[in-house]
Amino acid sequence: MIKKYLTTSVKAQFNIDIDLEKEYALTENIVSKKPVIAPTFTQKILSKPAIKLFLTSLINEINYEKCSWDFIKSKLRSLQNSDPQNIQMT
C-alpha cells in the first residue's frame, strides 16, 4: 500500500510515472521498535529535487504518524477516482 500511495501521489503532483521500488526501505526504529520507512533515494530521485522533497515529506508524515492507514486508503481512492489510469486498488 505504501508503494501505491507514494507512486500515485507523485503521479498526481508531478504528472510523472516513476518506479519507486528501490527508493525506500521498510525497517524498524532502533529505539521505539516501530516500523518506519527509510528513504534510500537513488540518483533517479536525487536528480529531481522537487520530487525528492515531496517524497521526503510524504515519508515523514507516515513515519511521524501524521496520517493514518485510513487516510492513505482514502487518498488512494480519491486519486484513483480523479485519474482512471492510476493503479487499481487491491
XYZ file of N, CA and C in Angstrom:
270
model
N 0.821 -1.184 0.000
C 0.000 0.000 0.000
C 0.874 1.261 0.000
N 1.999 1.217 0.676
C 2.884 2.378 0.726
C 3.389 2.713 -0.676
N 3.792 1.702 -1.408
C 4.281 1.922 -2.773
C 3.194 2.571 -3.629
N 1.971 2.068 -3.529
C 0.863 2.647 -4.301
C 0.626 4.092 -3.893
N 0.649 4.365 -2.600
C 0.412 5.714 -2.098
C 1.481 6.682 -2.606
N 2.741 6.310 -2.476
C 3.821 7.186 -2.921
C 3.792 7.383 -4.432
N 3.639 6.293 -5.171
C 3.623 6.363 -6.635
C 2.451 7.198 -7.136
N 1.275 6.945 -6.586
C 0.076 7.669 -7.011
C 0.163 9.140 -6.631
N 0.717 9.431 -5.489
C 0.871 10.828 -5.062
C 1.832 11.583 -5.975
N 2.936 10.949 -6.345
C 3.888 11.572 -7.268
C 3.230 11.797 -8.626
N 2.475 10.815 -9.082
C 1.770 10.941 -10.367
C 0.798 12.116 -10.328
N 0.051 12.241 -9.249
C -0.931 13.325 -9.126
C -0.252 14.688 -9.032
N 0.853 14.765 -8.305
C 1.528 16.051 -8.079
C 2.356 16.504 -9.276
N 3.050 15.560 -9.930
C 4.013 15.917 -10.970
C 3.654 15.386 -12.358
N 2.560 14.614 -12.436
C 2.142 14.009 -13.700
C 3.276 13.194 -14.330
N 3.918 12.381 -13.495
C 5.013 11.536 -13.948
C 4.855 10.148 -13.331
N 5.035 9.129 -14.155
C 5.055 7.758 -13.649
C 6.501 7.418 -13.339
N 6.748 7.065 -12.101
C 8.115 6.764 -11.687
C 8.110 5.522 -10.808
N 9.028 4.617 -11.087
C 9.144 3.389 -10.305
C 9.898 3.701 -9.019
N 9.245 3.511 -7.895
C 9.840 3.831 -6.602
C 10.335 2.593 -5.855
N 10.455 1.483 -6.563
C 10.807 0.200 -5.958
C 12.045 0.271 -5.067
N 13.106 0.921 -5.504
C 14.366 0.927 -4.742
C 14.632 2.272 -4.082
N 13.587 3.061 -3.889
C 13.753 4.408 -3.368
C 13.490 4.507 -1.868
N 13.094 3.417 -1.244
C 12.861 3.410 0.200
C 12.943 1.970 0.702
N 13.119 1.831 1.997
C 13.155 0.512 2.627
C 12.279 0.541 3.867
N 11.602 -0.535 4.115
C 10.828 -0.681 5.351
C 11.759 -1.266 6.396
N 11.807 -0.629 7.545
C 12.714 -1.054 8.603
C 12.068 -0.783 9.955
N 12.840 -0.929 11.011
C 12.320 -0.723 12.361
C 13.161 0.334 13.070
N 12.495 1.266 13.730
C 13.196 2.257 14.530
C 13.915 1.537 15.665
N 15.189 1.814 15.826
C 16.004 1.114 16.829
C 15.495 1.367 18.244
N 15.067 2.581 18.521
C 14.650 2.948 19.873
C 13.208 2.527 20.148
N 12.292 2.962 19.273
C 10.868 2.726 19.539
C 10.379 1.355 19.075
N 11.151 0.705 18.225
C 10.794 -0.595 17.655
C 9.580 -0.513 16.716
N 9.188 0.705 16.351
C 8.079 0.886 15.419
C 8.588 0.748 13.990
N 7.735 0.242 13.093
C 8.142 0.188 11.686
C 8.228 1.604 11.112
N 9.237 1.828 10.281
C 9.432 3.120 9.636
C 9.848 2.901 8.187
N 9.702 3.955 7.416
C 10.155 3.954 6.032
C 11.454 4.749 5.994
N 12.505 4.142 5.464
C 13.790 4.822 5.344
C 14.033 5.165 3.877
N 14.188 6.450 3.560
C 14.498 6.813 2.178
C 15.857 6.244 1.777
N 15.914 5.641 0.614
C 17.164 5.125 0.055
C 17.294 5.658 -1.366
N 17.027 6.936 -1.513
C 16.909 7.541 -2.831
C 18.121 7.276 -3.709
N 17.833 6.853 -4.925
C 18.862 6.674 -5.938
C 19.023 7.977 -6.708
N 19.950 7.986 -7.627
C 20.195 9.175 -8.441
C 18.946 9.599 -9.207
N 18.083 8.641 -9.519
C 16.838 8.940 -10.230
C 16.006 9.959 -9.464
N 15.966 9.850 -8.146
C 15.210 10.786 -7.315
C 16.089 11.973 -6.905
N 17.328 11.712 -6.554
C 18.221 12.787 -6.122
C 18.414 13.847 -7.207
N 18.285 13.455 -8.464
C 18.460 14.413 -9.560
C 17.212 15.259 -9.803
N 16.136 14.976 -9.066
C 14.884 15.722 -9.188
C 14.522 16.293 -7.806
N 15.077 17.447 -7.454
C 14.908 17.990 -6.099
C 13.453 18.141 -5.660
N 12.569 18.546 -6.543
C 11.165 18.734 -6.150
C 10.519 17.403 -5.776
N 10.812 16.367 -6.533
C 10.255 15.042 -6.234
C 10.874 14.499 -4.954
N 12.182 14.705 -4.772
C 12.855 14.255 -3.544
C 12.225 14.914 -2.313
N 12.018 16.210 -2.379
C 11.412 16.929 -1.267
C 9.988 16.445 -1.005
N 9.223 16.245 -2.060
C 7.848 15.764 -1.942
C 7.808 14.380 -1.293
N 8.646 13.457 -1.783
C 8.676 12.104 -1.211
C 9.155 12.122 0.235
N 10.142 12.937 0.531
C 10.640 13.062 1.903
C 9.511 13.510 2.822
N 8.731 14.464 2.357
C 7.601 14.952 3.144
C 6.565 13.857 3.380
N 6.210 13.128 2.330
C 5.233 12.040 2.480
C 5.739 10.965 3.432
N 7.001 10.600 3.283
C 7.585 9.566 4.143
C 7.610 10.040 5.595
N 7.964 11.293 5.824
C 7.968 11.826 7.193
C 6.574 11.830 7.794
N 5.567 12.178 7.004
C 4.192 12.158 7.510
C 3.796 10.754 7.955
N 4.196 9.763 7.192
C 3.881 8.377 7.561
C 4.670 7.986 8.814
N 5.965 8.256 8.803
C 6.815 7.863 9.939
C 6.420 8.537 11.247
N 6.010 9.793 11.174
C 5.636 10.517 12.388
C 4.144 10.424 12.671
N 3.508 9.482 11.977
C 2.093 9.165 12.177
C 1.197 10.389 12.028
N 1.533 11.242 11.063
C 0.705 12.415 10.768
C -0.473 12.031 9.878
N -0.395 10.833 9.287
C -1.524 10.336 8.505
C -1.714 8.856 8.836
N -2.954 8.461 8.930
C -3.290 7.088 9.316
C -3.430 6.212 8.075
N -3.544 4.911 8.296
C -3.788 3.987 7.186
C -5.122 4.297 6.519
N -6.098 4.701 7.325
C -7.395 5.078 6.750
C -7.246 6.293 5.842
N -6.423 7.261 6.258
C -6.177 8.426 5.425
C -5.521 8.015 4.111
N -4.518 7.141 4.183
C -3.818 6.687 2.978
C -4.784 5.973 2.042
N -5.613 5.080 2.580
C -6.599 4.376 1.754
C -7.558 5.360 1.102
N -8.025 6.321 1.858
C -8.947 7.330 1.341
C -8.280 8.159 0.242
N -7.042 8.559 0.471
C -6.299 9.349 -0.511
C -6.096 8.556 -1.797
N -5.776 7.278 -1.672
C -5.603 6.437 -2.863
C -6.904 6.343 -3.655
N -8.002 6.142 -2.956
C -9.301 6.070 -3.651
C -9.608 7.387 -4.355
N -9.349 8.479 -3.679
C -9.599 9.795 -4.249
C -8.744 10.039 -5.496
N -7.463 9.717 -5.398
C -6.570 9.902 -6.535
C -6.942 8.976 -7.688
N -7.338 7.760 -7.350
C -7.740 6.797 -8.374
C -8.984 7.297 -9.108
N -9.935 7.834 -8.372
C -11.169 8.323 -8.987
C -10.933 9.567 -9.836
N -9.937 10.365 -9.491
C -9.660 11.568 -10.267
C -8.876 11.269 -11.538
N -8.200 10.133 -11.594
C -7.438 9.732 -12.777
C -7.622 8.238 -12.985
N -8.486 7.830 -13.919
C -8.769 6.415 -14.121
C -7.571 5.589 -14.561
N -6.453 6.229 -14.966
C -5.268 5.482 -15.375
C -4.374 5.126 -14.187
N -4.726 5.621 -13.011
C -3.927 5.299 -11.812
C -4.020 3.816 -11.500
N -3.114 3.351 -10.668
C -3.065 1.957 -10.247
C -4.355 1.568 -9.570
N -4.870 0.414 -9.870
C -6.101 -0.088 -9.271
C -5.836 -0.525 -7.834
N -6.787 -0.278 -6.966
C -6.692 -0.732 -5.577
C -6.902 -2.237 -5.535
N -6.233 -2.892 -4.602
C -6.426 -4.335 -4.434
C -7.040 -4.616 -3.102
